[in-house]
Every structure is written in structure tokens, then in C-alpha cells.
Tab-separated table of C-alpha atoms in Angstrom:
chain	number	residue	atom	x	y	z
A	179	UNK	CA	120.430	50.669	39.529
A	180	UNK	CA	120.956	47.446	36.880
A	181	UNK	CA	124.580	47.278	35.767
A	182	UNK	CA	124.335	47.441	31.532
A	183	UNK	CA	126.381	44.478	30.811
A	184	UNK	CA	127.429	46.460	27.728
A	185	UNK	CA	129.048	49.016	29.408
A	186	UNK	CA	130.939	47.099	31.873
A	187	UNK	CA	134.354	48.239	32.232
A	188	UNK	CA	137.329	46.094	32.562
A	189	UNK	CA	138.231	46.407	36.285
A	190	UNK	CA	141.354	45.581	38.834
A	191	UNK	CA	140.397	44.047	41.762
A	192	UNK	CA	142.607	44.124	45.015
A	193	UNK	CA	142.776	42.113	48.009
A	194	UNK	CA	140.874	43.378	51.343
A	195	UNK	CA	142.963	43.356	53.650
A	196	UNK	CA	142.365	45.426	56.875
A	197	UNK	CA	139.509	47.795	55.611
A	198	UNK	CA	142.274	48.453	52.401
A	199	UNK	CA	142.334	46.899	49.133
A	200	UNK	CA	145.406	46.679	47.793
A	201	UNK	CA	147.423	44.751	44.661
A	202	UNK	CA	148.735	41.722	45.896
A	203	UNK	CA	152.107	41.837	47.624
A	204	UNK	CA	153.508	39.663	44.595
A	205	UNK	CA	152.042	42.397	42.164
A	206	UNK	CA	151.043	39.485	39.514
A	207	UNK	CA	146.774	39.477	38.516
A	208	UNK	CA	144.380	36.761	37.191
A	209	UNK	CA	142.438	37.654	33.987
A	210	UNK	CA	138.476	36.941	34.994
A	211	UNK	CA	136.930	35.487	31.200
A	212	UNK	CA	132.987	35.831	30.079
A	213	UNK	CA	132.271	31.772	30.109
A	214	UNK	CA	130.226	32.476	27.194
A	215	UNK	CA	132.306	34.334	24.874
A	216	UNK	CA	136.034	34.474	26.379
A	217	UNK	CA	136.057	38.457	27.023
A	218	UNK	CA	137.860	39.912	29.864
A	219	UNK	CA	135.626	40.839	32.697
A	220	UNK	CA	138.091	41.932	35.230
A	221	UNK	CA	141.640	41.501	36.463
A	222	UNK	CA	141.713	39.723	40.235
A	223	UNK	CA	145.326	40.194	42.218
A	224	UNK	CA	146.956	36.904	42.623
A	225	UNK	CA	147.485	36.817	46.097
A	226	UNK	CA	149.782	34.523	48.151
A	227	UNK	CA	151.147	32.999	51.454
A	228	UNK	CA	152.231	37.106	51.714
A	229	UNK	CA	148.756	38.027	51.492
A	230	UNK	CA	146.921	35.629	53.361
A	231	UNK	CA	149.831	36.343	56.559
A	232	UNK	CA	148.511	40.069	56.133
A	233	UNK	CA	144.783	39.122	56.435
A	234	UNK	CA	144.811	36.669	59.182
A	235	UNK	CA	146.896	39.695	60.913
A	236	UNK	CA	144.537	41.648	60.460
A	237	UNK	CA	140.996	39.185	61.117
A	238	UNK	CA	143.275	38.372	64.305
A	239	UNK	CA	143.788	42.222	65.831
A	240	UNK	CA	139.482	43.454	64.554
A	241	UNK	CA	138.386	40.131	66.410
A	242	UNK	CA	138.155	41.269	70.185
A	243	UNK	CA	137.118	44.438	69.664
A	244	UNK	CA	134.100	42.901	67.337
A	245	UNK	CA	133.349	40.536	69.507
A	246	UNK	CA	132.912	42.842	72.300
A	247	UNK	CA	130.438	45.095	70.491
A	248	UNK	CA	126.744	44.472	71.461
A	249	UNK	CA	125.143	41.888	69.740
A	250	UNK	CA	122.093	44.237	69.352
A	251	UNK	CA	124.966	46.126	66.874
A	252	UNK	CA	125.895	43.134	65.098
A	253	UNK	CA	121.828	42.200	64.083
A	254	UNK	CA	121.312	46.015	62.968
A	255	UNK	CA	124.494	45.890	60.879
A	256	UNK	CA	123.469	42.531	59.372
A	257	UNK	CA	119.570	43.330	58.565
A	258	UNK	CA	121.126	46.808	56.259
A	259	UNK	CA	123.670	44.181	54.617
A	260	UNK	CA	120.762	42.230	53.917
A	261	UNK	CA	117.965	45.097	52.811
A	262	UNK	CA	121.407	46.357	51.011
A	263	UNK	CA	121.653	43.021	48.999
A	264	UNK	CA	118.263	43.105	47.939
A	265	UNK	CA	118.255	46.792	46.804
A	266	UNK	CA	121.132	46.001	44.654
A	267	UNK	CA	119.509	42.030	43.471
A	268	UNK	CA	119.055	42.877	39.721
A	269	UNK	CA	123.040	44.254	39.648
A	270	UNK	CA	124.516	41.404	41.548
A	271	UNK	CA	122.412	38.511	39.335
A	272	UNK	CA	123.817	39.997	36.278
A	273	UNK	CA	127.156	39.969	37.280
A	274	UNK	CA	127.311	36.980	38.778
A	275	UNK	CA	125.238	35.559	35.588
A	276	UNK	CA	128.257	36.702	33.641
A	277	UNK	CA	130.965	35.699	35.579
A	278	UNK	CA	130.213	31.990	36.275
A	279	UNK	CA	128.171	31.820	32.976
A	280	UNK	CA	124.718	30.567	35.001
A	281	UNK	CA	121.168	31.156	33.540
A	282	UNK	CA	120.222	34.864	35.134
A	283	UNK	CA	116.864	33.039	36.736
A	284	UNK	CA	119.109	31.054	38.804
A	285	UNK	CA	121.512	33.410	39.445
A	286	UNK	CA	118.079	36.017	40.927
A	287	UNK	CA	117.634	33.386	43.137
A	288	UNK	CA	121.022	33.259	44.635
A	289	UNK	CA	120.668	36.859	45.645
A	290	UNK	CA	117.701	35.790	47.120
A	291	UNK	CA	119.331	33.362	49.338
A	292	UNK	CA	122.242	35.431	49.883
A	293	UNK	CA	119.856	38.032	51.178
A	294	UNK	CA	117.837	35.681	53.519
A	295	UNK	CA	121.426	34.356	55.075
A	296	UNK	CA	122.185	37.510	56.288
A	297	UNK	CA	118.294	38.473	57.125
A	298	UNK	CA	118.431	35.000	59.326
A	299	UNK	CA	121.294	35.255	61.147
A	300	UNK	CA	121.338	38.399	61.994
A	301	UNK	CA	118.308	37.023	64.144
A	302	UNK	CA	121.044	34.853	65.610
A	303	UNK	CA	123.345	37.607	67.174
A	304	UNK	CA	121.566	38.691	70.168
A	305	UNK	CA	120.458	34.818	71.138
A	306	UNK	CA	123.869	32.896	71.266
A	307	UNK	CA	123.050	31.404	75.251
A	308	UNK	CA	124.842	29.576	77.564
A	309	UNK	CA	122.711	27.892	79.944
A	310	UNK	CA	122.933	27.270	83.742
A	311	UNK	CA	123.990	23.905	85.553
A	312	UNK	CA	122.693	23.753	89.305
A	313	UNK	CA	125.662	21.506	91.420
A	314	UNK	CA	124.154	21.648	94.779
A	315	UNK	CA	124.984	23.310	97.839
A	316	UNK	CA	124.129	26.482	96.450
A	317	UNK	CA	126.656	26.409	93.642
A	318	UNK	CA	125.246	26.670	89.891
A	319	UNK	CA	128.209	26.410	86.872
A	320	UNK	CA	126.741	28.336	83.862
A	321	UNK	CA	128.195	28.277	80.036
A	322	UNK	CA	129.258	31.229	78.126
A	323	UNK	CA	129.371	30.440	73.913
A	324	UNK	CA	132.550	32.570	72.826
A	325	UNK	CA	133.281	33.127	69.424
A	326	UNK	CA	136.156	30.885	67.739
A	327	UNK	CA	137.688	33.677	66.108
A	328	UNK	CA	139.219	33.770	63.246
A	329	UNK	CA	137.450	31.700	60.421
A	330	UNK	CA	139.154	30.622	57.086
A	331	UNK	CA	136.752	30.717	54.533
A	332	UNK	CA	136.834	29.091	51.048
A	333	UNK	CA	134.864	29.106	48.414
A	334	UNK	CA	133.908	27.445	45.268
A	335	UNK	CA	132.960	28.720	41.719
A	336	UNK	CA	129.506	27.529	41.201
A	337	UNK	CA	127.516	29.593	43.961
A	338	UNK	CA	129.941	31.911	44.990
A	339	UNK	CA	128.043	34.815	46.112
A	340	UNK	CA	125.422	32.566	47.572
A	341	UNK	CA	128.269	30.194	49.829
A	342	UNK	CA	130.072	33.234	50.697
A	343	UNK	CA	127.362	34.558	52.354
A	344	UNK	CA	126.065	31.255	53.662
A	345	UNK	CA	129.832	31.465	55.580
A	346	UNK	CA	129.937	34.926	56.046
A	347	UNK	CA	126.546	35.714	58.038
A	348	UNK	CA	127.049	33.378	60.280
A	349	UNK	CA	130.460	33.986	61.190
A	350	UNK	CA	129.437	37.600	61.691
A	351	UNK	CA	126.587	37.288	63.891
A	352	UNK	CA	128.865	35.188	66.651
A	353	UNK	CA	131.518	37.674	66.818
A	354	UNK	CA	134.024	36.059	64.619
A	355	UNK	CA	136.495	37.936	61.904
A	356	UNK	CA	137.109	36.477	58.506
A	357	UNK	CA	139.520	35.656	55.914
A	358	UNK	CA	137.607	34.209	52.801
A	359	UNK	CA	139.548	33.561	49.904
A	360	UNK	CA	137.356	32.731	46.778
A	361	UNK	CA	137.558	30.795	43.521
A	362	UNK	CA	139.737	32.201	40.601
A	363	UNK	CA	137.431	31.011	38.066
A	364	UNK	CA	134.392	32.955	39.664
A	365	UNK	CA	134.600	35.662	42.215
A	366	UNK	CA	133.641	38.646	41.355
A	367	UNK	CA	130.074	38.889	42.910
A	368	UNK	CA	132.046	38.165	46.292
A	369	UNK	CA	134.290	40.917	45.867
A	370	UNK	CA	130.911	43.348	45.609
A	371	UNK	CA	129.631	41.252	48.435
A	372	UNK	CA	132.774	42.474	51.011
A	373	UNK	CA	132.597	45.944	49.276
A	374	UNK	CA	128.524	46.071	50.581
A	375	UNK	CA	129.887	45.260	54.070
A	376	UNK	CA	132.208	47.551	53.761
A	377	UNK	CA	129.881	50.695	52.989
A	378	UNK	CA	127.376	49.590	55.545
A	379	UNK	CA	130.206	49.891	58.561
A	380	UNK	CA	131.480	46.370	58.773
A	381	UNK	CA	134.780	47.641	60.813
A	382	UNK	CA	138.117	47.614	58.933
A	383	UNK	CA	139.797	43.578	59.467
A	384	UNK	CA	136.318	41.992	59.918
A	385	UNK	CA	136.342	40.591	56.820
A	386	UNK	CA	139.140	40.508	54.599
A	387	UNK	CA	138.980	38.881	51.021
A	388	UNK	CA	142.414	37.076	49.546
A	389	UNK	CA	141.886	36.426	45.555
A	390	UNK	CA	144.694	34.178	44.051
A	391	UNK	CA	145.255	30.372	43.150
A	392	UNK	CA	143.884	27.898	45.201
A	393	UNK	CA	147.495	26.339	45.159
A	394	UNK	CA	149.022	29.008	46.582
A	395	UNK	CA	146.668	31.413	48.559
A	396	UNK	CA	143.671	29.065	49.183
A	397	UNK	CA	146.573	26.444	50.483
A	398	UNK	CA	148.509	29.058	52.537
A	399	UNK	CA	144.536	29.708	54.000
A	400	UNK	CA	144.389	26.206	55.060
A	401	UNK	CA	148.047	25.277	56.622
A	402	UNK	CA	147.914	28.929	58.200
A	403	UNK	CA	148.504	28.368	61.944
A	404	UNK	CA	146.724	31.435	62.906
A	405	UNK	CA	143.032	30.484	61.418
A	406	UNK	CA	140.524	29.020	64.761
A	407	UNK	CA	138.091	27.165	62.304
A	408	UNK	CA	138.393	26.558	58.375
A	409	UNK	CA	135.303	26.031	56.276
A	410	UNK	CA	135.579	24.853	52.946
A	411	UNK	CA	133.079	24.006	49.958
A	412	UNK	CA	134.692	22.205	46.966
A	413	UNK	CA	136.088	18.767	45.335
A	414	UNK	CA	136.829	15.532	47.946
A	415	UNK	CA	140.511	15.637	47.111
A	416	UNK	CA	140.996	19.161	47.623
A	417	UNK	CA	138.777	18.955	50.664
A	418	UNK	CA	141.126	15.793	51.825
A	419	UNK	CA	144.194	18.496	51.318
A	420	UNK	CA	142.589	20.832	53.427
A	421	UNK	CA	141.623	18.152	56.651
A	422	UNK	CA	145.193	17.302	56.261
A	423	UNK	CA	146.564	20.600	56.404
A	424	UNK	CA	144.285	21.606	59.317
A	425	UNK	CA	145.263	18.561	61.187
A	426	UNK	CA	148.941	19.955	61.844
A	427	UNK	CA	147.612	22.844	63.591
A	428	UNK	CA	144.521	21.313	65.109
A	429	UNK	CA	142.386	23.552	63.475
A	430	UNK	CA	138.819	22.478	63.223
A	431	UNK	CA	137.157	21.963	59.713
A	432	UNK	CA	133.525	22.104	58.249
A	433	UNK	CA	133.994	20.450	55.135
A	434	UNK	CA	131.015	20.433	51.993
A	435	UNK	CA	132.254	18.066	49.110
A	436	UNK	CA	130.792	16.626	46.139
A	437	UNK	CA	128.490	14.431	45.840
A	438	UNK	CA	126.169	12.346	42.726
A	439	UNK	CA	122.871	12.762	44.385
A	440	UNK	CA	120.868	9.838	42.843
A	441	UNK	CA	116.822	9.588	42.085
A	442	UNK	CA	114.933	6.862	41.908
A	443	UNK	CA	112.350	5.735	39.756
A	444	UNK	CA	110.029	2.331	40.667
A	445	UNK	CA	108.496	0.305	38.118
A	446	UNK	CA	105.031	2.016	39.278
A	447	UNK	CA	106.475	5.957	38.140
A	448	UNK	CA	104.554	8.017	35.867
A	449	UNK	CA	107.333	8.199	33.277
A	450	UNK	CA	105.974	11.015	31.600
A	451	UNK	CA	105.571	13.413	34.154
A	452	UNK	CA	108.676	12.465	36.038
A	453	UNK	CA	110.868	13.030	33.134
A	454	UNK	CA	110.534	16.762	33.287
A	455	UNK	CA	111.383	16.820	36.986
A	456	UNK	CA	114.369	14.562	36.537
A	457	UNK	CA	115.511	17.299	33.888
A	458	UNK	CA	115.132	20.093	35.776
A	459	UNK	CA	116.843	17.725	38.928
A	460	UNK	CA	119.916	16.881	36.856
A	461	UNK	CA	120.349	20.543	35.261
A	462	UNK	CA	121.200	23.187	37.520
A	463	UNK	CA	123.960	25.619	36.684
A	464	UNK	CA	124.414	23.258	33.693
A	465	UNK	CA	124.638	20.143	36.228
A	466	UNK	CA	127.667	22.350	37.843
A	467	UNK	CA	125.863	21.450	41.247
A	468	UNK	CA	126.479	19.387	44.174
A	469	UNK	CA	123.071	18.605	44.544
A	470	UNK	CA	122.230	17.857	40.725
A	471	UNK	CA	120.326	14.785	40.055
A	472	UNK	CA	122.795	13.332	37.645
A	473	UNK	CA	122.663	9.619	38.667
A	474	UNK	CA	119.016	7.722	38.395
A	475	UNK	CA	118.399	4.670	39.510
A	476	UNK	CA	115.387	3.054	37.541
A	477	UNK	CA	113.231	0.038	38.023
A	478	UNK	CA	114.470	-2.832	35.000
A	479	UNK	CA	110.465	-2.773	33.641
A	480	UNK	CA	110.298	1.319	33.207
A	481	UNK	CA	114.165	1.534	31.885
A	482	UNK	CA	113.701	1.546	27.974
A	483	UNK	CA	110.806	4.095	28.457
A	484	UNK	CA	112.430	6.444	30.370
A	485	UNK	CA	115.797	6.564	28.424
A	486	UNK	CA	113.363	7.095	25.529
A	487	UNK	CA	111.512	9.721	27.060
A	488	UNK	CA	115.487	11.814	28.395
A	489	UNK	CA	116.887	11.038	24.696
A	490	UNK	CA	113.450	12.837	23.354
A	491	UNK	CA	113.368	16.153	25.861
A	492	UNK	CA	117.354	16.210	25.883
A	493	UNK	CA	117.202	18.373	22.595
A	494	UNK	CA	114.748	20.890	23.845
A	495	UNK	CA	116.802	22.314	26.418
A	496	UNK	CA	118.120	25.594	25.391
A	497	UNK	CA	121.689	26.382	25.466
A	498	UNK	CA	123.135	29.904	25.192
A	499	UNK	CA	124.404	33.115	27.714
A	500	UNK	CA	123.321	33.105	31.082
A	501	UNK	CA	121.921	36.669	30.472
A	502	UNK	CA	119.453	34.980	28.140
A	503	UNK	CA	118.126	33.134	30.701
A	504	UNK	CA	118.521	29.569	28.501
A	505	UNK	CA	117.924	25.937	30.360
A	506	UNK	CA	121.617	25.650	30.540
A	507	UNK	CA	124.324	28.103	30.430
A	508	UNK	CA	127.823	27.485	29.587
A	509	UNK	CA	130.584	26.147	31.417
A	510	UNK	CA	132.824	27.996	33.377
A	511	UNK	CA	135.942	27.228	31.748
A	512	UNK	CA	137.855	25.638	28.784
A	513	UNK	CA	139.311	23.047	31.843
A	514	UNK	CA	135.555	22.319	33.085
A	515	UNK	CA	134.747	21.096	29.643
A	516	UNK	CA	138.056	19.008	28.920
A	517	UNK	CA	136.756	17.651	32.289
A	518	UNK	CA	133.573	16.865	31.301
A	519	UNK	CA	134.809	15.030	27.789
A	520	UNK	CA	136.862	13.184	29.803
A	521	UNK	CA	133.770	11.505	31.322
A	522	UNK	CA	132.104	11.264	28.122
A	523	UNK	CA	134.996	9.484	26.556
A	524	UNK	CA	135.386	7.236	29.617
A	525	UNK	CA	131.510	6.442	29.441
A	526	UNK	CA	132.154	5.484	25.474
A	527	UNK	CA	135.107	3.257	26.111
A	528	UNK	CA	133.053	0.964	28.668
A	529	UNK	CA	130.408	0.608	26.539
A	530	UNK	CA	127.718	2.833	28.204
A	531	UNK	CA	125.163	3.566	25.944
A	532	UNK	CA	124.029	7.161	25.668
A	533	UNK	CA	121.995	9.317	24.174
A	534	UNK	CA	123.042	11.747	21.965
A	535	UNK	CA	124.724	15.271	22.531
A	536	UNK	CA	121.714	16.771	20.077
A	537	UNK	CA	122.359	20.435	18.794
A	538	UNK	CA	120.576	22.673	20.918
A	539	UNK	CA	117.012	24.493	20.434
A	540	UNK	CA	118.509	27.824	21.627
A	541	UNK	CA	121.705	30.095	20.630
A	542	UNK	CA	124.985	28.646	21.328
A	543	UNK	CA	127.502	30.259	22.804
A	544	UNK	CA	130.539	32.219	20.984
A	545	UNK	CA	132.750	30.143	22.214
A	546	UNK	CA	132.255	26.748	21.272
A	547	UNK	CA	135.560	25.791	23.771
A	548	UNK	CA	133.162	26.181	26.904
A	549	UNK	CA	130.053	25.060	25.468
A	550	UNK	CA	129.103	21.589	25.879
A	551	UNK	CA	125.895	19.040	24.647
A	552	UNK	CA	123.852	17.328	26.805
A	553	UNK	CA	123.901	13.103	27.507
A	554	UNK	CA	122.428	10.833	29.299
A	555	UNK	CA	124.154	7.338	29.894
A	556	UNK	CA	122.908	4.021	30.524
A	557	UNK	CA	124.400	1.242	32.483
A	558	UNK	CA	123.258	-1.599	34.181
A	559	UNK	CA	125.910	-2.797	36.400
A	560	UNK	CA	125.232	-0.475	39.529
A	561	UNK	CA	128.782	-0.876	40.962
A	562	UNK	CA	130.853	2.206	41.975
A	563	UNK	CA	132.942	4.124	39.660
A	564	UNK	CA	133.274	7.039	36.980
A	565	UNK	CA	128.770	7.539	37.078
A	566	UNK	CA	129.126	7.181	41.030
A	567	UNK	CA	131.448	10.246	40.970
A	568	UNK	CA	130.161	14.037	40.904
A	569	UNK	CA	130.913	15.235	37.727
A	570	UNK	CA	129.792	18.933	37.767
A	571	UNK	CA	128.929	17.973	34.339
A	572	UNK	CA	125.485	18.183	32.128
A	573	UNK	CA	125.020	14.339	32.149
């Protein structure tokens, strides 16, 4: 069944905690906006240090039992979770189209990965080995792998149901309990996520879901001394907060931070053709991405023909609701865009040249405070600074 976007319904949305949701124990809640035109989706509890003390409680007391089921158990569970998610792909893309504003082609293919993480490692769970060490004189040491235990989870606003479950399946499949607390800006296609386990039989405490700030529950998360592992996808500085705060307890981490993934075009490039690709590259989730291509490096001979060939296609991207499906979707907040003009303005005070932010081919968004042209910059100084920097940013 497709959810009618129309006739969504403004929702509250608890914390899991324990197999229960429940308001947060501060009672306060966290208005979830449309990116595109500033309506209320939902309300999310802002939890706290309260909260996350209550759901590493309970990750802490589901863990042994869990753990001791048969793996054989844990790869059945996982494969339903998975056939589950992709019986409900068309539901999930829409809503998560909505809630972090993404075209609805890319947010189908999220689902699709967040299907095939819990399809592959629930291949995992009956083939974690130890292996044997022969020592002589008849004596062999062997291994045993043992899950860590509890896991901290958290989780950014650009992919959210596809890094949840890239941090979720895997957790599950060696035995290990979770407490995931997600982004406020986007998090709603998580919630449905732990709600899918939940239906399927994940036991009560196995995972447990935290909403709130990421200054007050996502940092309680992090300094809590109960937590075996932390993993955490997000912004270099907060990620630097989060090593720091896992360092007092000796916690380890598994940290994923940003990056300005660069291409490279020689003097010997088919301009013309490469464009397109260095478009699509640069673009994804409005350039919201790690991964985007948003830095190229280009031979000195080829440069004037390939700015002339971005400035040209720049215009012809479409801009408008993720449920339209346009080249770029809008940004996911008011703050995300004052971000972004901040690099635009720095760019323009040193002198950069740039293209400019044409008026797009497609609809606009409704609200013009989240909507944001496209650029491209030119500099020929390669030295580190502002462009070196991920930007989350279309250009």
C-alpha cells in the first residue's frame, strides 16, 4: 500500500525504548517541516540524557539473551525485515522523499539499499568463525568472535533510512543490541524502519530509537559510559566531539565524516560528454552528499571549455519537490541554506568567479527560504580552504 502524501496525518512520534514508545521523559517535541513547503509532517519527542539512560538500560538487559539465540534465528528474522522493506518500498520512498526533501528516484533507491543491507547480512549471522591455532604437544587454542554489545548508533539527515540500516543489519546479525538516535532534521523513515523490526519479532530492547537534539541526546549517546562501540556518520567537528567523548570511557568509534570528493579532468577529456557525468557526480540529494563530486580539478588547456560547457547545462537542471522527481530537490532546512550562502558569499569576496545561480527549468519550491540556485566556481590557486571543505551544498 503507497502512503497518499495528501492524506498524511500529522503524527507524534515517541521514543523506543524497551519494545515501548513513549513521550520523552522531558515531555517537550520537535516539529518535523516539509523541506519544500514548510508544513508540519510530524511531531518527534525531544529526548535527553533521561532517555538515552533508559535505552542503553534497556539495549544492555535484551543483549545476552539475543546473543544467545541461534544465529540460524537471527538470518530468518533479518531476510522478513528485508522482504518486509521491499513490500513496503513505494511507502517508505515517499516519506522519506518528503521528509528530507530528496528527488523520489533517489530516495527508491535508498530502499533498495536499505533492503539489500539487511538481505546481506543476514547471510552474515550464522558464519561469524573463530578459527583454530595448533600449539604443539597436542594443545590447539581456538577463537570465539563475541558480540561487543551494546552499539551507539548515530545518524545523519541526508540518507537516514539508508545509514540506519547500513548500522543496524549489521549490528543485528552479530548479536549486538542498539541504541540509534537519529537526526532531528530527518528521521522519520527510521522511526518506520524500528517499527518494521518491531512487527517482524525483533525482541523488546534490541533496538531502541532516542529522537531529540544532537546537543543533548545524540551527546548524552556519545559520553554514555554504558555504550561497547559508537558509530557515527556526520560533520568532522561533530565527529571530533564524539572521538573525544568516547575517549573518556574507552569506547571504540567507527567514525564516517565529510569529505569534497574531487574529479579530474586531463587536457585529453571529451568535454562534452564528461560534463553530464560531472553533473550528475556533483548533484546528489542536491549535492547534500558525502560523496558528491563538488570539487574538479581540470587540466589549464580544457578549463575555459568546461566552465563554459557547466555555466550552459547549470540552467537545465530542474528544481522543485522531491515527489516530482526534479534533478534537485530542496534543502533540508532554512539553516542548510544560510549555510550554503555563506559559501557563496565567501566564494564572491575572494574573487572566485562563478557561474550564475540561473532560474530553474522546473517548479520551484513554495518556500523560497529552503530553495537554493545552482553555481559553479572557478579558482586557480589549488591550495586548501573554503572549496577544499564539504559543503553539502549544490556547488
Amino acid at each position: 500500500m503507497t502512503l497518499a502524501v495528501h492524506d498524511m496525518k500529522i503524527q507524534d512520534h515517541g521514543c523506543l525504548i524497551g519494545g515501548v514508545w513513549q513521550a520523552a521523559a522531558g515531555g517537550e517535541w520537535i516539529e518535523m517541516t516539509d523541506p519544500c513547503d514548510g508544513s508540519i509532517l510530524a511531531r518527534i519527542a525531544r529526548g535527553g540524557a533521561a532517555d538515552i539512560d533508559a535505552a542503553v538500560a534497556a539495549a544492555r538487559k535484551a543483549q545476552p539473551g539475543f546473543a544467545r539465540r541461534p544465529p540460524v534465528e537471527r538470518v530468518r528474522l533479518m531476510s522478513v525485515i528485508s522482504r518486509r522493506i521491499s513490500a513496503e518500498a513505494e511507502r517508505l520512498a515517499q516519506l522519506e522523499s518528503r521528509d528530507t526533501g530528496k528527488p523520489i528516484t533517489q530516495a527508491r533507491n535508498d530502499v533498495v539499499a536499505a533492503a539489500r543491507f539487511f538481505e546481506f547480512y543476514a547471510g552474515l549471522a550464522d558464519k561469524v568463525m573463530g578459527s583454530s591455532i595448533p600449539m604443539g604437544d597436542d594443545i590447539v587454542d581456538f577463537t570465539v568472535r563475541e558480540p561487543l554489545g551494546v552499539t551507539a548508533q548515530i545518524v545523519p539527515w541526508n540518507y537516514p533510512l539508508q545509514i540506519a540500516c547500513r548500522s543496524i543489519a549489521p549490528a543485528l546479525a552479530t548479536g549486538n543490541t542498539i541504541v540509534l538516535k537519529p537526526a532531528e532534521l530527518a528521521c522519520l523513515s527510521v522511526l518506520e524502519i524500528a517499527r518494521i523490526c518491531e512487527d517482524e519479532g525483533l525482541p523488546p530492547g534490541v533496538l531502541n530509537v532516542v529522537t531529540g537534539l544532537g546537543s543533548e541526546a545524540g551527546a548524552a549517546l556519545a559520553a554514555h559510559p554504558g555504550v561497547d562501540l559508537i558509530v557515527f556518520t556526520g560533520s568532522v567537528a561533530t565527529g571530533s566531539q564524539v572521538m573525544q567523548a568516547a575517549a573518556r570511557n574507552i569506547v571504540p568509534v567507527l567514525l564516517e565524516l565529510g569529505g569534497k570528493s574531487p574529479n579530474i579532468l586531463l587536457a585529453d577529456a571529451a568535454v562534452e560528454t564528461t560534463v553530464p557525468v560531472l553533473l550528475k557526480a556533483a548533484f546528489p540529494n542536491s549535492g547534500q552528499t558525502c560523496s558528491a563530486g563538488t570539487r574538479v580539478l581540470v587540466e589549464r588547456p580544457i578549463l575555459d571549455r568546461v566552465m563554459d560547457q557547466l555555466a550552459g547545462r547549470l540552467p537545465g537542471l530542474t528544481l522543485g519537490r522531491g515527489l516530482d522527481d526534479p534533478d534537485l530537490g530542496p534543502l533540508v532546512s532554512a539553516g542548510q541554506r544560510r549555510k550554503v550562502e555563506g559559501y557563496v558569499t565567501i566564494g564572491a569576496e575572494r574573487g572566485r568567479k562563478s557561474s550564475p545561480a540561473a532560474p530553474s527549468s522546473g517548479a520551484r519550491p513554495k518556500r523560497a527560504a529552503i530553495s537554493c540556485g545552482r553555481r559553479c566556481f572557478r579558482s586557480s590557486r589549488p591550495r586548501p580552504g573554503w572549496r577544499a571543505r564539504k559543503s553539502s551544498a549544490p556547488c
